[in-house]
């Protein structure tokens, strides 16, 4: 285990200025006889183990049913071919979204849930609902030839984007502590949509392979090659692009103050309209994309070049800019803990640079061994979470529950920092100097570092 400072007690935390907690019922009101049954019922569903088990069972059943449906449509060989080809863009997309989440990385279980929901639950809803809708349109319009076009343009975007948005909503409701802004919305939406596109590509590529087998097509002129080029090479970002619009809406809600400002109720309206607007934009983009594919190559390439690529470039820029803004937020929020004695004056400068963070981990590993790099990474994550916690509480963007638990959560994060301070603090000071975040200062920079660490030593 790493050591801690030998000081008798850590410094006091700075004044948090959190949003006022919402008033709740008096302690004696919670267990009135008439409410006992309802309280027991709610307590049962609030149990984390019960919710987790129900969710795992739901996703597992969805995956099994979906596997049977896709295999029935594509055949065993078509399913295996589709699976092998559809997996190509998945690692690249997931790594890109995970890179975006490096400033304040959330738990892997949230990302696994988002991907699994998209690839299993959302895909199952889309396949069954779209098939039913197409059959209904064919019967209602007595025009089976145009039923597929109408279904793909008008029905599929609504069903698919709603099914994917459900994952973002669930994370927002039940993992609110890990949903702090636009970047989190983009990342959760990206993982969900990547999972959905993965399953959908298996279906499309498997059907294309079956068509090639039936008609004897092969090589670059085959239906499989054409489908692979359009869905995997040209537009692997299509589904993530649509759903990211929904994620941005939820991310903006996470930044919206929860308390009323001078009695104005428009804040609540805004919290409802932002995700709804993002969802409607996602449906509109999806409908435009599907419609262009139905009206010939000219319309398809026109929408691709004039709409999809510019929107993709803009959202990429917005995500990276928001990520940099989060880093700048660290340098503005953490000085309060410097003044209170928790952090060294150089640490906020290092923590607000991803390059400096990496240098700090590498330096700690060289001096103290590979395990020290993990300690520094944990220290960086705790400091980042602390800055976001203070920012949200100061702006009133914290939920009433979080505002009520602000001090407990702050103490928990500060305790994590203090436990790792002896290793991580000097490494971050060293990184801040090496990367030019601060000017070089003569040693000893901090008296507590002298016995355990020399951040000015060269190797």
Coordinates of C-alpha atoms in Angstrom, one line a residue:
X1 CA 0.0 0.0 0.0
X2 CA 1.0 3.5 -0.6
X3 CA 1.7 5.8 2.4
X4 CA 0.0 8.9 3.4
X5 CA 1.2 12.2 4.9
X6 CA 2.3 12.1 8.5
X7 CA 0.4 15.2 9.4
X8 CA -2.0 14.8 12.3
X9 CA -5.1 15.7 10.4
X10 CA -6.0 16.8 6.9
X11 CA -7.0 20.4 6.3
X12 CA -10.6 21.5 6.3
X13 CA -12.6 21.5 3.1
X14 CA -13.4 24.9 1.5
X15 CA -16.9 26.3 1.8
X16 CA -18.9 24.4 -0.9
X17 CA -21.8 26.8 -1.4
X18 CA -24.0 24.0 -2.7
X19 CA -27.6 24.4 -3.9
X20 CA -30.1 24.2 -1.1
X21 CA -31.5 20.7 -0.6
X22 CA -35.2 20.1 -1.3
X23 CA -37.4 20.0 1.7
X24 CA -38.5 16.4 2.5
X25 CA -41.0 14.9 4.9
X26 CA -40.4 15.0 8.6
X27 CA -38.8 11.8 10.0
X28 CA -41.9 10.7 11.7
X29 CA -44.1 11.1 8.6
X30 CA -42.3 8.4 6.6
X31 CA -43.8 5.4 8.3
X32 CA -47.5 6.1 8.8
X33 CA -49.5 2.9 8.8
X34 CA -51.3 3.8 5.6
X35 CA -48.0 4.2 3.7
X36 CA -46.3 1.1 5.0
X37 CA -47.3 -1.1 2.1
X38 CA -46.3 1.4 -0.5
X39 CA -43.0 2.1 1.2
X40 CA -42.2 -1.6 1.3
X41 CA -43.0 -1.9 -2.4
X42 CA -40.8 1.1 -3.3
X43 CA -38.0 -0.1 -1.1
X44 CA -38.0 -3.5 -2.9
X45 CA -37.5 -1.8 -6.3
X46 CA -34.9 0.6 -4.9
X47 CA -32.7 -2.3 -4.0
X48 CA -29.7 -2.2 -6.3
X49 CA -29.3 -5.9 -6.5
X50 CA -32.9 -6.4 -7.5
X51 CA -32.7 -3.7 -10.2
X52 CA -29.4 -5.1 -11.5
X53 CA -30.7 -8.6 -11.7
X54 CA -33.9 -7.6 -13.5
X55 CA -31.8 -5.6 -16.0
X56 CA -29.4 -8.4 -16.7
X57 CA -32.3 -10.8 -17.2
X58 CA -34.0 -8.4 -19.5
X59 CA -30.9 -7.8 -21.6
X60 CA -30.1 -11.5 -21.7
X61 CA -33.5 -12.5 -22.9
X62 CA -33.5 -9.7 -25.5
X63 CA -30.1 -11.0 -26.8
X64 CA -31.4 -14.6 -27.1
X65 CA -34.6 -13.7 -28.9
X66 CA -32.7 -11.3 -31.2
X67 CA -30.1 -14.0 -32.0
X68 CA -32.9 -16.4 -33.0
X69 CA -34.6 -13.7 -35.2
X70 CA -31.4 -12.6 -37.0
X71 CA -30.3 -16.2 -37.5
X72 CA -33.8 -17.1 -38.9
X73 CA -33.6 -14.2 -41.4
X74 CA -29.9 -14.7 -42.5
X75 CA -29.2 -18.3 -42.0
X76 CA -26.3 -19.7 -40.0
X77 CA -23.7 -18.9 -42.7
X78 CA -25.1 -15.5 -43.3
X79 CA -25.1 -14.7 -39.6
X80 CA -21.5 -15.7 -39.2
X81 CA -20.4 -13.7 -42.3
X82 CA -22.4 -10.7 -41.1
X83 CA -21.0 -10.9 -37.6
X84 CA -17.4 -11.1 -39.0
X85 CA -17.8 -8.1 -41.2
X86 CA -19.9 -6.0 -38.8
X87 CA -17.4 -6.1 -36.1
X88 CA -14.8 -4.0 -38.0
X89 CA -15.8 -0.5 -37.1
X90 CA -16.9 -1.3 -33.5
X91 CA -13.5 -1.1 -31.8
X92 CA -12.6 2.2 -33.5
X93 CA -15.9 3.8 -32.6
X94 CA -15.7 2.6 -29.0
X95 CA -12.1 3.7 -28.6
X96 CA -13.0 7.2 -30.0
X97 CA -15.8 7.7 -27.5
X98 CA -13.7 6.3 -24.6
X99 CA -10.9 8.8 -25.5
X100 CA -13.5 11.6 -25.3
X101 CA -14.4 10.4 -21.8
X102 CA -10.8 10.4 -20.5
X103 CA -11.1 13.6 -18.6
X104 CA -13.6 12.1 -16.1
X105 CA -13.9 8.5 -17.0
X106 CA -17.1 6.9 -15.8
X107 CA -17.5 3.3 -14.6
X108 CA -17.2 0.6 -17.3
X109 CA -20.5 -0.9 -16.2
X110 CA -22.4 2.2 -17.6
X111 CA -20.7 1.8 -20.9
X112 CA -21.3 -1.9 -21.1
X113 CA -24.9 -1.3 -20.3
X114 CA -25.2 1.3 -23.0
X115 CA -23.6 -0.9 -25.6
X116 CA -25.6 -4.0 -24.6
X117 CA -28.9 -2.1 -24.6
X118 CA -28.2 -0.8 -28.1
X119 CA -27.1 -4.2 -29.5
X120 CA -29.8 -6.2 -27.8
X121 CA -32.9 -4.4 -26.4
X122 CA -33.0 -1.5 -28.8
X123 CA -32.3 -3.7 -31.8
X124 CA -35.0 -6.2 -30.8
X125 CA -37.6 -3.4 -30.4
X126 CA -36.5 -2.0 -33.8
X127 CA -36.7 -5.3 -35.7
X128 CA -40.1 -6.3 -34.3
X129 CA -41.7 -2.9 -34.5
X130 CA -40.4 -2.1 -37.9
X131 CA -41.6 -5.4 -39.3
X132 CA -45.0 -4.9 -37.8
X133 CA -45.2 -1.3 -39.1
X134 CA -44.2 -2.3 -42.7
X135 CA -46.9 -5.0 -42.8
X136 CA -49.5 -2.6 -41.5
X137 CA -48.5 0.1 -44.0
X138 CA -48.7 -2.5 -46.8
X139 CA -52.2 -3.5 -45.8
X140 CA -53.5 0.0 -45.1
X141 CA -52.2 1.5 -48.3
X142 CA -52.7 -1.5 -50.5
X143 CA -49.2 -0.7 -51.9
X144 CA -46.7 -3.3 -50.8
X145 CA -44.0 -1.9 -53.1
X146 CA -43.8 1.4 -51.3
X147 CA -44.4 0.0 -47.8
X148 CA -40.6 -0.6 -47.2
X149 CA -39.8 3.0 -48.3
X150 CA -42.4 4.6 -46.1
X151 CA -41.4 2.4 -43.2
X152 CA -37.7 3.2 -43.5
X153 CA -38.4 7.0 -43.9
X154 CA -41.2 7.7 -41.5
X155 CA -41.5 4.8 -39.0
X156 CA -38.0 3.4 -38.5
X157 CA -36.4 6.7 -37.3
X158 CA -39.0 7.2 -34.7
X159 CA -38.8 3.7 -33.3
X160 CA -35.1 3.3 -33.5
X161 CA -34.1 6.6 -32.0
X162 CA -36.7 6.2 -29.2
X163 CA -35.4 2.8 -28.4
X164 CA -31.8 4.0 -28.2
X165 CA -32.8 7.1 -26.2
X166 CA -34.2 4.8 -23.6
X167 CA -30.7 3.8 -22.6
X168 CA -29.6 7.4 -22.1
X169 CA -32.7 8.1 -20.1
X170 CA -32.1 5.2 -17.8
X171 CA -28.5 6.2 -17.1
X172 CA -29.6 9.8 -16.5
X173 CA -32.2 8.7 -14.0
X174 CA -30.3 5.9 -12.2
X175 CA -26.7 6.8 -12.6
X176 CA -27.1 10.6 -12.3
X177 CA -23.8 11.0 -10.4
X178 CA -21.9 9.9 -13.5
X179 CA -23.9 12.0 -15.9
X180 CA -22.4 15.5 -15.5
X181 CA -22.5 17.2 -18.9
X182 CA -22.4 17.1 -22.6
X183 CA -19.4 14.8 -22.9
X184 CA -21.2 12.1 -20.9
X185 CA -24.3 12.4 -23.0
X186 CA -22.2 12.0 -26.2
X187 CA -20.3 9.0 -24.8
X188 CA -23.4 7.2 -23.6
X189 CA -25.2 7.9 -26.8
X190 CA -22.2 6.8 -28.9
X191 CA -21.9 3.5 -27.1
X192 CA -25.6 2.8 -27.4
X193 CA -25.7 3.6 -31.1
X194 CA -22.6 1.7 -31.8
X195 CA -24.1 -1.4 -30.3
X196 CA -27.3 -0.9 -32.3
X197 CA -25.4 -0.3 -35.6
X198 CA -23.4 -3.5 -34.9
X199 CA -26.5 -5.7 -34.7
X200 CA -28.2 -3.9 -37.6
X201 CA -25.1 -4.4 -39.8
X202 CA -25.1 -8.2 -39.0
X203 CA -28.6 -8.4 -40.3
X204 CA -28.0 -6.3 -43.4
X205 CA -24.7 -8.0 -44.3
X206 CA -26.1 -11.5 -43.6
X207 CA -29.1 -10.9 -45.9
X208 CA -26.7 -9.5 -48.5
X209 CA -24.6 -12.6 -48.3
X210 CA -27.7 -14.8 -48.7
X211 CA -28.7 -12.8 -51.8
X212 CA -25.2 -13.4 -53.3
X213 CA -25.5 -17.1 -52.6
X214 CA -28.9 -17.3 -54.2
X215 CA -28.0 -15.4 -57.4
X216 CA -24.3 -16.3 -57.7
X217 CA -22.8 -12.9 -57.2
X218 CA -19.2 -12.6 -56.0
X219 CA -16.2 -10.3 -55.8
X220 CA -16.4 -6.5 -55.7
X221 CA -19.7 -6.5 -57.7
X222 CA -21.5 -8.6 -55.0
X223 CA -24.3 -7.2 -52.8
X224 CA -22.2 -8.0 -49.7
X225 CA -19.3 -5.9 -50.9
X226 CA -21.6 -3.0 -51.8
X227 CA -23.4 -3.2 -48.4
X228 CA -20.1 -3.4 -46.6
X229 CA -18.8 -0.3 -48.4
X230 CA -21.8 1.8 -47.7
X231 CA -22.5 0.7 -44.1
X232 CA -19.0 0.0 -42.7
X233 CA -16.6 2.1 -44.8
X234 CA -18.7 5.2 -45.8
X235 CA -21.1 5.6 -42.9
X236 CA -20.1 3.8 -39.7
X237 CA -20.8 7.0 -37.8
X238 CA -24.4 7.3 -39.0
X239 CA -26.2 5.8 -36.0
X240 CA -23.8 7.4 -33.5
X241 CA -24.3 10.7 -35.2
X242 CA -28.1 10.6 -34.9
X243 CA -28.2 9.4 -31.2
X244 CA -25.5 11.9 -30.1
X245 CA -28.0 14.7 -30.7
X246 CA -30.2 13.1 -28.1
X247 CA -27.2 12.7 -25.8
X248 CA -26.4 16.3 -26.1
X249 CA -29.9 17.2 -25.1
X250 CA -29.6 15.2 -21.9
X251 CA -26.1 16.6 -21.3
X252 CA -27.5 20.1 -21.4
X253 CA -30.1 19.1 -18.9
X254 CA -27.3 17.9 -16.6
X255 CA -25.8 21.4 -16.7
X256 CA -29.2 23.1 -16.0
X257 CA -29.7 24.4 -12.5
X258 CA -32.3 22.3 -10.6
X259 CA -33.4 25.1 -8.3
X260 CA -35.8 27.8 -9.3
X261 CA -34.3 31.1 -10.1
X262 CA -36.5 33.9 -8.6
X263 CA -39.5 31.6 -8.9
X264 CA -39.3 31.1 -12.6
X265 CA -40.6 27.7 -13.6
X266 CA -39.1 27.9 -17.1
X267 CA -36.2 25.9 -15.8
X268 CA -38.4 22.8 -15.5
X269 CA -39.7 23.4 -19.0
X270 CA -36.2 23.6 -20.3
X271 CA -35.2 20.4 -18.6
X272 CA -38.1 18.7 -20.5
X273 CA -37.6 20.4 -23.9
X274 CA -33.9 19.9 -24.2
X275 CA -33.8 16.1 -24.5
X276 CA -37.0 16.2 -26.5
X277 CA -35.5 18.6 -29.0
X278 CA -32.4 16.4 -29.2
X279 CA -34.5 13.3 -29.9
X280 CA -36.6 15.1 -32.6
X281 CA -33.4 16.3 -34.3
X282 CA -32.1 12.7 -34.2
X283 CA -35.3 11.4 -35.7
X284 CA -35.2 14.1 -38.4
X285 CA -31.5 13.4 -39.4
X286 CA -32.3 9.7 -39.4
X287 CA -35.3 10.1 -41.6
X288 CA -33.4 12.3 -44.0
X289 CA -30.6 9.7 -44.3
X290 CA -33.0 6.8 -44.8
X291 CA -35.0 8.8 -47.3
X292 CA -32.0 9.7 -49.4
X293 CA -31.1 6.0 -49.7
X294 CA -34.6 5.4 -51.0
X295 CA -34.5 8.0 -53.7
X296 CA -31.5 7.0 -55.7
X297 CA -27.7 7.4 -55.7
X298 CA -27.8 11.2 -56.5
X299 CA -29.9 12.0 -53.4
X300 CA -27.9 9.6 -51.2
X301 CA -24.5 11.2 -52.1
X302 CA -26.0 14.7 -51.9
X303 CA -27.2 14.2 -48.4
X304 CA -24.0 12.4 -47.4
X305 CA -21.8 15.2 -48.7
X306 CA -23.9 18.3 -47.9
X307 CA -25.5 17.2 -44.6
X308 CA -24.0 14.1 -42.9
X309 CA -20.3 15.0 -43.2
X310 CA -20.7 18.7 -42.1
X311 CA -22.9 17.7 -39.2
X312 CA -20.4 15.0 -38.2
X313 CA -17.5 17.5 -38.4
X314 CA -19.4 20.0 -36.3
X315 CA -20.4 17.5 -33.6
X316 CA -16.8 16.2 -33.5
X317 CA -15.6 19.8 -33.0
X318 CA -18.2 20.4 -30.3
X319 CA -17.3 17.3 -28.4
X320 CA -13.6 18.0 -28.4
X321 CA -14.2 21.7 -27.5
X322 CA -16.5 20.6 -24.6
X323 CA -13.8 18.2 -23.5
X324 CA -11.2 21.0 -23.4
X325 CA -13.7 23.1 -21.5
X326 CA -13.9 20.4 -18.9
X327 CA -10.2 20.5 -18.5
X328 CA -10.2 24.3 -18.1
X329 CA -12.9 23.9 -15.5
X330 CA -10.4 22.0 -13.3
X331 CA -8.0 24.9 -13.3
X332 CA -10.8 27.2 -12.1
X333 CA -12.5 25.0 -9.5
X334 CA -9.5 23.3 -7.8
X335 CA -7.7 26.4 -6.6
X336 CA -10.3 26.5 -3.7
X337 CA -8.7 23.3 -2.5
X338 CA -5.2 24.7 -3.0
X339 CA -6.1 27.6 -0.7
X340 CA -7.5 25.1 1.9
X341 CA -4.2 23.1 1.8
X342 CA -5.4 20.0 0.1
X343 CA -3.6 20.5 -3.2
X344 CA -0.2 21.9 -4.2
X345 CA -0.5 25.1 -6.2
X346 CA 1.0 23.4 -9.3
X347 CA -1.5 20.5 -9.3
X348 CA -4.5 22.2 -10.9
X349 CA -2.2 23.2 -13.8
X350 CA -1.1 19.6 -14.3
X351 CA -4.6 18.1 -13.8
X352 CA -6.0 20.4 -16.5
X353 CA -3.7 18.9 -19.1
X354 CA -4.1 15.3 -20.4
X355 CA -0.4 15.3 -21.5
X356 CA 0.7 16.3 -18.0
X357 CA -1.5 13.6 -16.5
X358 CA 0.2 11.0 -18.6
X359 CA 3.6 12.3 -17.7
X360 CA 2.8 12.2 -14.0
X361 CA 1.7 8.6 -14.3
X362 CA 4.9 7.7 -16.2
X363 CA 7.1 9.4 -13.8
X364 CA 5.5 7.8 -10.8
X365 CA 5.9 4.4 -12.4
X366 CA 9.6 5.0 -13.1
X367 CA 10.3 6.0 -9.5
X368 CA 8.0 3.8 -7.5
X369 CA 7.1 1.0 -9.8
X370 CA 4.1 0.2 -12.1
X371 CA 1.6 0.2 -9.3
X372 CA 2.3 3.9 -8.6
X373 CA 0.9 4.8 -12.0
X374 CA -2.5 3.4 -11.0
X375 CA -2.3 5.4 -7.7
X376 CA -1.7 8.6 -9.7
X377 CA -4.5 7.8 -12.1
X378 CA -6.9 7.3 -9.1
X379 CA -5.8 10.6 -7.7
X380 CA -6.4 12.3 -11.0
X381 CA -9.9 10.8 -11.2
X382 CA -10.8 11.8 -7.7
X383 CA -9.6 15.4 -8.2
X384 CA -11.6 15.6 -11.4
X385 CA -14.7 14.3 -9.8
X386 CA -14.2 16.8 -6.9
X387 CA -13.9 19.7 -9.4
X388 CA -17.1 18.7 -11.2
X389 CA -18.9 18.2 -7.9
X390 CA -18.1 21.7 -6.7
X391 CA -18.9 23.2 -10.0
X392 CA -22.4 21.6 -10.2
X393 CA -23.1 22.4 -6.6
X394 CA -22.0 26.1 -6.9
X395 CA -24.1 26.6 -10.0
X396 CA -27.1 24.8 -8.5
X397 CA -27.0 22.1 -11.2
X398 CA -26.8 19.3 -8.6
X399 CA -29.9 17.3 -8.0
X400 CA -31.6 17.8 -4.5
X401 CA -30.3 14.4 -3.4
X402 CA -26.7 15.3 -4.5
X403 CA -26.9 18.7 -2.9
X404 CA -28.0 17.1 0.4
X405 CA -25.1 14.7 0.2
X406 CA -22.6 17.2 -1.1
X407 CA -20.4 17.3 2.0
X408 CA -20.4 13.5 2.4
X409 CA -19.3 13.1 -1.2
X410 CA -16.8 15.8 -0.9
X411 CA -15.2 14.3 2.2
X412 CA -15.1 10.9 0.4
X413 CA -13.2 12.4 -2.6
X414 CA -10.9 14.4 -0.3
X415 CA -10.1 11.3 1.6
X416 CA -9.1 9.5 -1.6
X417 CA -6.8 12.4 -2.5
X418 CA -5.2 12.5 0.9
X419 CA -4.5 8.7 0.8
X420 CA -2.7 9.0 -2.5
X421 CA -1.1 12.4 -2.0
X422 CA 2.4 11.3 -1.1
X423 CA 2.9 9.6 -4.5
X424 CA 0.6 11.6 -6.8
X425 CA 1.4 15.1 -5.6
X426 CA 5.1 15.2 -6.5
X427 CA 4.4 13.4 -9.8
X428 CA 1.9 16.1 -10.8
X429 CA 4.3 18.9 -9.8
X430 CA 7.0 17.3 -11.9
X431 CA 4.6 16.9 -14.8
X432 CA 3.4 20.5 -14.5
X433 CA 7.0 21.7 -14.9
X434 CA 8.1 19.3 -17.6
X435 CA 5.1 20.1 -19.8
X436 CA 5.5 23.8 -19.3
X437 CA 2.3 24.3 -17.3
X438 CA 4.3 26.2 -14.6
X439 CA 7.7 27.8 -14.4
X440 CA 10.5 25.9 -12.9
X441 CA 10.9 26.5 -9.2
X442 CA 13.9 25.7 -6.9
X443 CA 13.6 22.6 -4.7
X444 CA 12.2 21.7 -2.3
X445 CA 8.9 22.7 -3.8
X446 CA 7.0 21.1 -0.9
X447 CA 8.6 20.0 2.4
X448 CA 6.6 16.8 2.6
X449 CA 8.0 15.6 -0.8
X450 CA 11.6 15.7 0.2
X451 CA 11.7 12.4 2.1
X452 CA 9.8 10.3 -0.5
X453 CA 10.2 11.9 -3.8
X454 CA 12.4 14.2 -5.8
X455 CA 10.3 15.6 -8.7
X456 CA 13.4 17.5 -10.0
X457 CA 15.5 14.5 -10.5
X458 CA 16.4 13.8 -14.1
X459 CA 16.7 10.3 -15.6

